Amino acid sequence: MNHLQVTVPVPAPPPPAHRGEPVLDLAVPVFDEEKDLEPSVRRLHAHLRETFPYPFRITVADNASTDATPLIAARLAAELPEVEWIRLAEKGRGRALRAAWSASSAPVVGYLDVDLSTGLTALLPLVAPLLSGHSDLAIGTRLAPGARVVRGPKREAVSRCYNVLLRCTLSVGFSDAQCGFKAERRDAAERLLPLVRDTGWFFDTELLVVAERAGLRIHEVPVDWVDDPDSRVALLSTALADLRGIARVGRSLARGTLPSGRPPRSYAVPAAVLALAHLLLYAALRPAAAAQVTNALSLLACWTLAQPVLGRRPRSAAPALTTLGALAARLAVTAGSLTALRHTAPGAGLRAELGVLAAAHLSLALARSAAGGRRRRTEPAPS
């Protein structure tokens, strides 16, 4: 069960095998970061020394840098006793994290981005439930109540659309897949890493999907996050790679080749199919009837067809899609959207009508997702 907590008391961690061995091993994956590496590592090191009550390690994971990054990493490792570095011959953030985590013996492993966009005050709340055994993974989230985010509208829209896409296609329950601020118990990492294939930016998402399907507990921490204006992430190529990753993981889920410790959430995908069927039927019937009549008939037809199919599914989405209350809500929102369009643009055609109907379905999905998040936050934590 996913749940949100802002503050968590720090319990006694599991004792390391030998005094002085790190309890937390934080990886910092880098590629050509000669400008940011030294000030960021020194800032992170100072913060951990001042606030973290147990032994720690910072592992700079250099994945095939071509500038002075390896020299800086080596110098920091020689000067600061809690800093180490590894050098990989190939690029890929996922590849760097896999190498750093696989080589670590710390009870808790994690990572954060070298630009330190995430406020470090969230580090202790991130790690505490892992040390206690209360959770298996912990992630920072920029999309939950309590998070404070400063970034441009383009990146904000891309991030929100990506996470909505994950909910609609893979039925995930976590709120923010790619915030560069995560940690997990080493025993969970040993279980998950062999199942994660991606070596790049999709590594985070795939790790979380596999963990959730395996029934592991994911703890979410709202974070303060400030966008790095000098970020080198190429949005287009990264987005295309993520879409390929979503398709690959979706195929694996359909074939049953990923572990499943609990049934997947069953609302998002049926809702998306219902919305698509409604739009297609509306487009087919619209030339023969008025907009409101077409909307009501097409939605009623889709709702009627959905009932026997969804009603037979285990942990069915029927309460969310096939009850009379659900039909009434969907009809009210879609009809209201068409009415608003007619008042604002009397001459709007079929394309505009389909657009507002699609927006209405999306707003219903987002409202349900937000309601589900509120329920998860108010549910008692598992003992």
Tab-separated table of C-alpha atoms in Angstrom:
chain	number	residue	atom	x	y	z
A	1	MET	CA	0.000	0.000	0.000
A	2	ASN	CA	1.366	3.403	-0.955
A	3	HIS	CA	1.074	6.096	1.662
A	4	LEU	CA	2.218	9.631	2.230
A	5	GLN	CA	3.926	10.814	5.396
A	6	VAL	CA	5.728	14.092	5.860
A	7	THR	CA	7.716	13.378	8.991
A	8	VAL	CA	8.799	10.088	10.473
A	9	PRO	CA	10.737	9.570	13.720
A	10	VAL	CA	14.113	7.956	13.204
A	11	PRO	CA	14.296	4.487	14.762
A	12	ALA	CA	17.348	2.478	15.643
A	13	PRO	CA	18.734	1.005	12.400
A	14	PRO	CA	19.712	-2.620	11.947
A	15	PRO	CA	23.269	-2.902	13.295
A	16	PRO	CA	25.999	-3.093	10.624
A	17	ALA	CA	28.245	-6.111	10.644
A	18	HIS	CA	31.147	-4.008	11.881
A	19	ARG	CA	31.260	-0.711	13.727
A	20	GLY	CA	31.745	2.181	11.329
A	21	GLU	CA	30.320	0.461	8.264
A	22	PRO	CA	27.784	2.680	6.457
A	23	VAL	CA	24.106	2.292	7.223
A	24	LEU	CA	23.199	4.469	4.218
A	25	ASP	CA	24.953	4.442	0.834
A	26	LEU	CA	23.860	7.346	-1.399
A	27	ALA	CA	24.809	7.151	-5.061
A	28	VAL	CA	25.283	10.315	-7.114
A	29	PRO	CA	25.191	9.341	-10.817
A	30	VAL	CA	27.123	11.773	-13.005
A	31	PHE	CA	28.024	12.311	-16.638
A	32	ASP	CA	30.188	15.300	-17.572
A	33	GLU	CA	29.420	17.194	-14.363
A	34	GLU	CA	32.763	18.908	-13.742
A	35	LYS	CA	30.997	22.167	-12.868
A	36	ASP	CA	28.490	20.886	-10.275
A	37	LEU	CA	30.132	17.777	-8.875
A	38	GLU	CA	32.471	19.228	-6.243
A	39	PRO	CA	30.163	21.882	-4.690
A	40	SER	CA	27.231	19.452	-4.647
A	41	VAL	CA	29.155	16.578	-3.059
A	42	ARG	CA	30.671	18.876	-0.429
A	43	ARG	CA	27.246	20.292	0.391
A	44	LEU	CA	25.702	16.815	0.634
A	45	HIS	CA	28.614	15.559	2.743
A	46	ALA	CA	28.329	18.484	5.167
A	47	HIS	CA	24.567	17.995	5.474
A	48	LEU	CA	24.899	14.286	6.266
A	49	ARG	CA	27.652	14.913	8.801
A	50	GLU	CA	25.488	17.451	10.599
A	51	THR	CA	22.100	15.702	10.472
A	52	PHE	CA	22.435	11.968	9.829
A	53	PRO	CA	22.992	10.057	13.081
A	54	TYR	CA	24.572	6.912	11.572
A	55	PRO	CA	27.599	6.084	9.392
A	56	PHE	CA	27.047	6.885	5.723
A	57	ARG	CA	28.758	6.729	2.363
A	58	ILE	CA	28.456	8.868	-0.759
A	59	THR	CA	29.286	6.971	-3.962
A	60	VAL	CA	29.942	9.083	-7.037
A	61	ALA	CA	28.953	6.850	-9.967
A	62	ASP	CA	30.646	8.244	-13.065
A	63	ASN	CA	29.148	6.766	-16.217
A	64	ALA	CA	31.630	7.405	-19.022
A	65	SER	CA	32.277	11.116	-18.483
A	66	THR	CA	34.540	12.746	-21.068
A	67	ASP	CA	35.514	15.881	-19.092
A	68	ALA	CA	37.302	16.351	-15.755
A	69	THR	CA	34.559	14.635	-13.756
A	70	PRO	CA	36.642	11.490	-12.985
A	71	LEU	CA	39.568	13.593	-11.700
A	72	ILE	CA	37.298	15.631	-9.435
A	73	ALA	CA	35.584	12.489	-8.139
A	74	ALA	CA	38.956	10.883	-7.361
A	75	ARG	CA	40.115	13.994	-5.515
A	76	LEU	CA	36.945	14.146	-3.416
A	77	ALA	CA	37.250	10.453	-2.546
A	78	ALA	CA	40.860	10.987	-1.430
A	79	GLU	CA	39.971	13.992	0.717
A	80	LEU	CA	36.625	13.002	2.289
A	81	PRO	CA	36.611	9.642	4.106
A	82	GLU	CA	32.883	9.024	3.497
A	83	VAL	CA	33.146	9.557	-0.280
A	84	GLU	CA	33.982	6.864	-2.834
A	85	TRP	CA	33.739	6.785	-6.594
A	86	ILE	CA	33.306	4.218	-9.330
A	87	ARG	CA	33.935	4.562	-13.045
A	88	LEU	CA	31.778	2.910	-15.726
A	89	ALA	CA	32.808	2.579	-19.361
A	90	GLU	CA	29.246	3.073	-20.684
A	91	LYS	CA	26.635	5.793	-20.244
A	92	GLY	CA	23.282	5.362	-18.519
A	93	ARG	CA	21.896	6.522	-15.192
A	94	GLY	CA	20.233	3.170	-14.591
A	95	ARG	CA	23.493	1.390	-15.344
A	96	ALA	CA	25.337	3.604	-12.854
A	97	LEU	CA	22.774	3.036	-10.097
A	98	ARG	CA	22.751	-0.707	-10.649
A	99	ALA	CA	26.545	-0.832	-10.325
A	100	ALA	CA	26.644	1.338	-7.192
A	101	TRP	CA	23.813	-0.472	-5.412
A	102	SER	CA	25.003	-3.957	-6.351
A	103	ALA	CA	28.437	-3.276	-4.877
A	104	SER	CA	27.122	-1.815	-1.613
A	105	SER	CA	26.744	-3.686	1.673
A	106	ALA	CA	24.782	-0.897	3.410
A	107	PRO	CA	21.309	-1.809	4.734
A	108	VAL	CA	19.824	1.141	2.815
A	109	VAL	CA	20.895	2.352	-0.631
A	110	GLY	CA	19.616	5.379	-2.503
A	111	TYR	CA	20.455	8.121	-4.929
A	112	LEU	CA	19.925	11.788	-5.651
A	113	ASP	CA	20.668	13.963	-8.651
A	114	VAL	CA	23.954	15.832	-8.656
A	115	ASP	CA	22.242	19.221	-9.046
A	116	LEU	CA	20.597	18.710	-5.616
A	117	SER	CA	17.316	20.096	-6.938
A	118	THR	CA	15.548	18.300	-4.080
A	119	GLY	CA	15.765	19.934	-0.670
A	120	LEU	CA	18.083	17.900	1.576
A	121	THR	CA	15.797	18.346	4.584
A	122	ALA	CA	13.679	15.534	3.097
A	123	LEU	CA	16.561	13.063	3.272
A	124	LEU	CA	15.985	11.883	6.834
A	125	PRO	CA	12.192	11.410	6.351
A	126	LEU	CA	13.034	9.480	3.178
A	127	VAL	CA	15.385	7.038	4.882
A	128	ALA	CA	13.752	6.599	8.299
A	129	PRO	CA	10.926	4.185	7.302
A	130	LEU	CA	13.472	2.002	5.506
A	131	LEU	CA	15.734	1.766	8.544
A	132	SER	CA	12.762	0.771	10.691
A	133	GLY	CA	11.565	-1.877	8.243
A	134	HIS	CA	8.254	-0.039	7.886
A	135	SER	CA	8.696	0.317	4.097
A	136	ASP	CA	10.759	-1.298	1.350
A	137	LEU	CA	11.250	1.686	-0.956
A	138	ALA	CA	10.944	5.441	-0.451
A	139	ILE	CA	10.560	8.114	-3.108
A	140	GLY	CA	10.411	11.867	-3.170
A	141	THR	CA	7.311	13.272	-4.847
A	142	ARG	CA	6.803	16.694	-6.403
A	143	LEU	CA	3.148	16.001	-7.201
A	144	ALA	CA	1.613	15.452	-3.764
A	145	PRO	CA	0.138	17.943	-1.288
A	146	GLY	CA	2.905	19.437	0.819
A	147	ALA	CA	5.450	19.500	-2.012
A	148	ARG	CA	6.815	22.897	-3.036
A	149	VAL	CA	8.068	23.015	-6.613
A	150	VAL	CA	9.678	25.781	-8.648
A	151	ARG	CA	9.973	24.972	-12.351
A	152	GLY	CA	8.800	26.165	-15.733
A	153	PRO	CA	5.378	25.334	-17.188
A	154	LYS	CA	6.867	23.090	-19.895
A	155	ARG	CA	8.586	20.723	-17.467
A	156	GLU	CA	5.603	20.850	-15.111
A	157	ALA	CA	3.247	19.794	-17.915
A	158	VAL	CA	5.592	17.040	-19.120
A	159	SER	CA	5.968	15.628	-15.609
A	160	ARG	CA	2.245	15.600	-14.857
A	161	CYS	CA	1.329	14.124	-18.242
A	162	TYR	CA	3.941	11.398	-17.824
A	163	ASN	CA	2.583	10.325	-14.454
A	164	VAL	CA	-1.035	10.431	-15.696
A	165	LEU	CA	0.082	8.239	-18.618
A	166	LEU	CA	1.602	5.744	-16.189
A	167	ARG	CA	-1.637	5.556	-14.208
A	168	CYS	CA	-3.711	5.086	-17.358
A	169	THR	CA	-1.460	2.462	-18.983
A	170	LEU	CA	0.258	0.555	-16.154
A	171	SER	CA	-2.265	1.276	-13.354
A	172	VAL	CA	0.427	2.441	-10.932
A	173	GLY	CA	-0.342	3.849	-7.504
A	174	PHE	CA	2.750	5.982	-6.836
A	175	SER	CA	2.512	9.677	-7.665
A	176	ASP	CA	5.912	10.697	-9.084
A	177	ALA	CA	8.041	8.186	-10.969
A	178	GLN	CA	11.068	10.260	-11.922
A	179	CYS	CA	11.909	12.566	-9.044
A	180	GLY	CA	15.668	12.095	-8.604
A	181	PHE	CA	15.404	11.298	-4.915
A	182	LYS	CA	14.895	7.634	-3.981
A	183	ALA	CA	16.060	4.983	-1.547
A	184	GLU	CA	15.394	1.327	-0.858
A	185	ARG	CA	16.372	-1.425	1.505
A	186	ARG	CA	19.263	-3.514	0.223
A	187	ASP	CA	17.248	-6.730	0.480
A	188	ALA	CA	14.590	-5.136	-1.751
A	189	ALA	CA	17.274	-3.990	-4.204
A	190	GLU	CA	18.701	-7.517	-4.391
A	191	ARG	CA	15.232	-8.784	-5.248
A	192	LEU	CA	14.335	-6.087	-7.786
A	193	LEU	CA	17.510	-5.288	-9.731
A	194	PRO	CA	17.628	-8.598	-11.655
A	195	LEU	CA	14.107	-7.847	-12.930
A	196	VAL	CA	14.809	-4.303	-14.183
A	197	ARG	CA	16.093	-4.153	-17.748
A	198	ASP	CA	16.421	-0.428	-18.474
A	199	THR	CA	19.823	1.209	-18.108
A	200	GLY	CA	18.810	4.829	-18.729
A	201	TRP	CA	16.217	7.303	-17.448
A	202	PHE	CA	13.338	4.791	-17.439
A	203	PHE	CA	15.186	2.750	-14.784
A	204	ASP	CA	13.336	4.575	-11.965
A	205	THR	CA	9.900	3.924	-13.406
A	206	GLU	CA	10.541	0.267	-14.152
A	207	LEU	CA	11.970	-0.292	-10.663
A	208	LEU	CA	8.855	1.187	-9.037
A	209	VAL	CA	6.426	-0.716	-11.277
A	210	VAL	CA	8.167	-4.021	-10.520
A	211	ALA	CA	8.288	-3.206	-6.796
A	212	GLU	CA	4.600	-2.310	-6.651
A	213	ARG	CA	3.562	-5.420	-8.553
A	214	ALA	CA	5.703	-7.532	-6.210
A	215	GLY	CA	3.719	-6.169	-3.259
A	216	LEU	CA	6.546	-4.116	-1.742
A	217	ARG	CA	5.654	-1.078	0.350
A	218	ILE	CA	6.483	2.309	-1.202
A	219	HIS	CA	6.736	5.323	1.093
A	220	GLU	CA	6.269	8.793	-0.452
A	221	VAL	CA	7.748	12.017	0.889
A	222	PRO	CA	6.601	15.425	-0.464
A	223	VAL	CA	9.725	17.421	-1.273
A	224	ASP	CA	10.855	20.950	-1.965
A	225	TRP	CA	12.226	20.968	-5.496
A	226	VAL	CA	13.775	23.727	-7.596
A	227	ASP	CA	14.340	23.137	-11.297
A	228	ASP	CA	17.925	23.235	-12.534
A	229	PRO	CA	17.937	25.662	-15.508
A	230	ASP	CA	21.155	24.013	-16.760
A	231	SER	CA	19.648	20.520	-16.837
A	232	ARG	CA	21.075	18.370	-19.632
A	233	VAL	CA	18.056	16.068	-19.855
A	234	ALA	CA	16.897	15.990	-23.501
A	235	LEU	CA	13.119	16.050	-23.140
A	236	LEU	CA	12.208	14.641	-26.574
A	237	SER	CA	14.627	11.707	-26.651
A	238	THR	CA	13.935	10.924	-22.984
A	239	ALA	CA	10.169	11.003	-23.579
A	240	LEU	CA	10.464	8.650	-26.553
A	241	ALA	CA	12.639	6.260	-24.550
A	242	ASP	CA	10.116	6.361	-21.704
A	243	LEU	CA	7.256	5.547	-24.092
A	244	ARG	CA	9.201	2.556	-25.402
A	245	GLY	CA	9.844	1.497	-21.814
A	246	ILE	CA	6.148	1.787	-20.898
A	247	ALA	CA	5.206	-0.344	-23.908
A	248	ARG	CA	7.807	-2.997	-23.022
A	249	VAL	CA	6.761	-3.186	-19.365
A	250	GLY	CA	3.099	-3.255	-20.415
A	251	ARG	CA	3.791	-6.258	-22.640
A	252	SER	CA	5.598	-7.992	-19.783
A	253	LEU	CA	2.639	-7.390	-17.480
A	254	ALA	CA	0.211	-8.700	-20.097
A	255	ARG	CA	2.290	-11.859	-20.530
A	256	GLY	CA	2.595	-12.360	-16.783
A	257	THR	CA	6.404	-12.318	-16.834
A	258	LEU	CA	6.706	-9.776	-14.007
A	259	PRO	CA	6.167	-10.747	-10.361
A	260	SER	CA	2.775	-10.065	-8.848
A	261	GLY	CA	2.347	-9.950	-5.094
A	262	ARG	CA	-1.106	-8.368	-5.400
A	263	PRO	CA	-3.689	-7.834	-8.143
A	264	PRO	CA	-3.005	-4.685	-10.167
A	265	ARG	CA	-5.222	-1.649	-9.697
A	266	SER	CA	-8.094	-2.128	-12.087
A	267	TYR	CA	-9.608	1.312	-12.630
A	268	ALA	CA	-7.329	3.320	-14.915
A	269	VAL	CA	-7.092	1.069	-17.985
A	270	PRO	CA	-10.853	0.231	-18.178
A	271	ALA	CA	-11.646	3.925	-17.724
A	272	ALA	CA	-9.370	4.834	-20.629
A	273	VAL	CA	-10.969	2.155	-22.819
A	274	LEU	CA	-14.464	3.354	-21.879
A	275	ALA	CA	-13.546	6.943	-22.735
A	276	LEU	CA	-12.078	5.929	-26.119
A	277	ALA	CA	-15.154	3.844	-26.960
A	278	HIS	CA	-17.405	6.778	-26.044
A	279	LEU	CA	-15.473	9.152	-28.313
A	280	LEU	CA	-15.523	6.732	-31.259
A	281	LEU	CA	-19.246	6.034	-30.910
A	282	TYR	CA	-19.987	9.750	-30.488
A	283	ALA	CA	-18.106	10.517	-33.713
A	284	ALA	CA	-20.079	7.833	-35.559
A	285	LEU	CA	-23.510	8.921	-34.310
A	286	ARG	CA	-23.047	12.700	-34.276
A	287	PRO	CA	-24.092	13.374	-37.911
A	288	ALA	CA	-27.514	11.851	-37.207
A	289	ALA	CA	-28.423	13.615	-33.931
A	290	ALA	CA	-27.841	16.689	-31.784
A	291	ALA	CA	-24.734	16.843	-29.589
A	292	GLN	CA	-26.456	16.228	-26.243
A	293	VAL	CA	-28.567	13.374	-27.609
A	294	THR	CA	-25.524	11.760	-29.228
A	295	ASN	CA	-23.539	12.141	-26.036
A	296	ALA	CA	-26.226	10.514	-23.887
A	297	LEU	CA	-26.863	7.636	-26.303
A	298	SER	CA	-23.199	6.818	-26.912
A	299	LEU	CA	-22.299	7.016	-23.229
A	300	LEU	CA	-25.271	4.855	-22.226
A	301	ALA	CA	-24.340	2.259	-24.861
A	302	CYS	CA	-20.733	2.079	-23.660
A	303	TRP	CA	-21.835	1.898	-20.014
A	304	THR	CA	-24.268	-0.948	-20.790
A	305	LEU	CA	-21.615	-2.946	-22.640
A	306	ALA	CA	-19.044	-2.394	-19.874
A	307	GLN	CA	-21.159	-3.812	-17.047
A	308	PRO	CA	-21.017	-7.554	-17.820
A	309	VAL	CA	-17.323	-7.408	-18.741
A	310	LEU	CA	-16.115	-5.461	-15.695
A	311	GLY	CA	-18.475	-7.192	-13.306
A	312	ARG	CA	-16.635	-10.505	-13.812
A	313	ARG	CA	-13.146	-9.125	-13.095
A	314	PRO	CA	-11.481	-9.856	-9.746
A	315	ARG	CA	-11.224	-6.660	-7.699
A	316	SER	CA	-13.352	-5.152	-10.427
A	317	ALA	CA	-13.438	-1.545	-11.494
A	318	ALA	CA	-17.236	-1.849	-11.614
A	319	PRO	CA	-17.895	0.418	-8.607
A	320	ALA	CA	-15.894	3.127	-10.339
A	321	LEU	CA	-17.326	2.707	-13.840
A	322	THR	CA	-20.562	0.732	-14.029
A	323	THR	CA	-22.785	1.947	-11.194
A	324	LEU	CA	-25.658	4.329	-11.911
A	325	GLY	CA	-23.898	6.998	-9.859
A	326	ALA	CA	-20.781	6.669	-12.016
A	327	LEU	CA	-22.876	6.937	-15.170
A	328	ALA	CA	-24.699	10.011	-13.864
A	329	ALA	CA	-21.430	11.735	-12.951
A	330	ARG	CA	-19.869	10.984	-16.339
A	331	LEU	CA	-22.990	12.136	-18.163
A	332	ALA	CA	-23.162	15.358	-16.138
A	333	VAL	CA	-19.527	16.266	-16.773
A	334	THR	CA	-19.590	15.478	-20.503
A	335	ALA	CA	-22.939	17.218	-21.051
A	336	GLY	CA	-21.724	20.257	-19.120
A	337	SER	CA	-18.574	20.382	-21.249
A	338	LEU	CA	-20.614	20.344	-24.462
A	339	THR	CA	-22.905	23.076	-23.113
A	340	ALA	CA	-19.924	25.254	-22.220
A	341	LEU	CA	-18.459	24.731	-25.689
A	342	ARG	CA	-21.748	25.722	-27.340
A	343	HIS	CA	-21.878	28.957	-25.324
A	344	THR	CA	-18.256	29.943	-25.920
A	345	ALA	CA	-17.928	28.775	-29.544
A	346	PRO	CA	-21.370	28.376	-31.188
A	347	GLY	CA	-19.859	27.336	-34.496
A	348	ALA	CA	-17.553	24.636	-33.121
A	349	GLY	CA	-17.422	21.414	-35.113
A	350	LEU	CA	-16.999	17.720	-34.358
A	351	ARG	CA	-13.280	17.983	-33.596
A	352	ALA	CA	-13.873	20.601	-30.919
A	353	GLU	CA	-16.677	18.513	-29.414
A	354	LEU	CA	-14.433	15.430	-29.270
A	355	GLY	CA	-11.735	17.562	-27.672
A	356	VAL	CA	-13.931	18.795	-24.834
A	357	LEU	CA	-15.305	15.280	-24.273
A	358	ALA	CA	-11.764	13.899	-24.036
A	359	ALA	CA	-10.915	16.668	-21.577
A	360	ALA	CA	-14.007	15.775	-19.529
A	361	HIS	CA	-12.942	12.124	-19.291
A	362	LEU	CA	-9.420	13.188	-18.322
A	363	SER	CA	-10.749	15.486	-15.601
A	364	LEU	CA	-12.782	12.606	-14.155
A	365	ALA	CA	-9.705	10.368	-14.164
A	366	LEU	CA	-7.602	13.032	-12.433
A	367	ALA	CA	-10.318	13.664	-9.844
A	368	ARG	CA	-10.528	9.956	-9.058
A	369	SER	CA	-6.737	9.690	-8.874
A	370	ALA	CA	-6.606	12.597	-6.432
A	371	ALA	CA	-9.392	11.056	-4.345
A	372	GLY	CA	-7.520	7.762	-4.269
A	373	GLY	CA	-4.389	9.552	-3.104
A	374	ARG	CA	-6.312	11.209	-0.264
A	375	ARG	CA	-7.707	7.841	0.811
A	376	ARG	CA	-4.236	6.291	0.840
A	377	ARG	CA	-2.907	9.107	2.981
A	378	THR	CA	-5.655	8.641	5.546
A	379	GLU	CA	-5.383	4.848	5.715
A	380	PRO	CA	-3.468	3.496	8.717
A	381	ALA	CA	0.077	2.388	7.997
A	382	PRO	CA	0.594	-1.387	7.923
A	383	SER	CA	1.971	-2.834	11.110
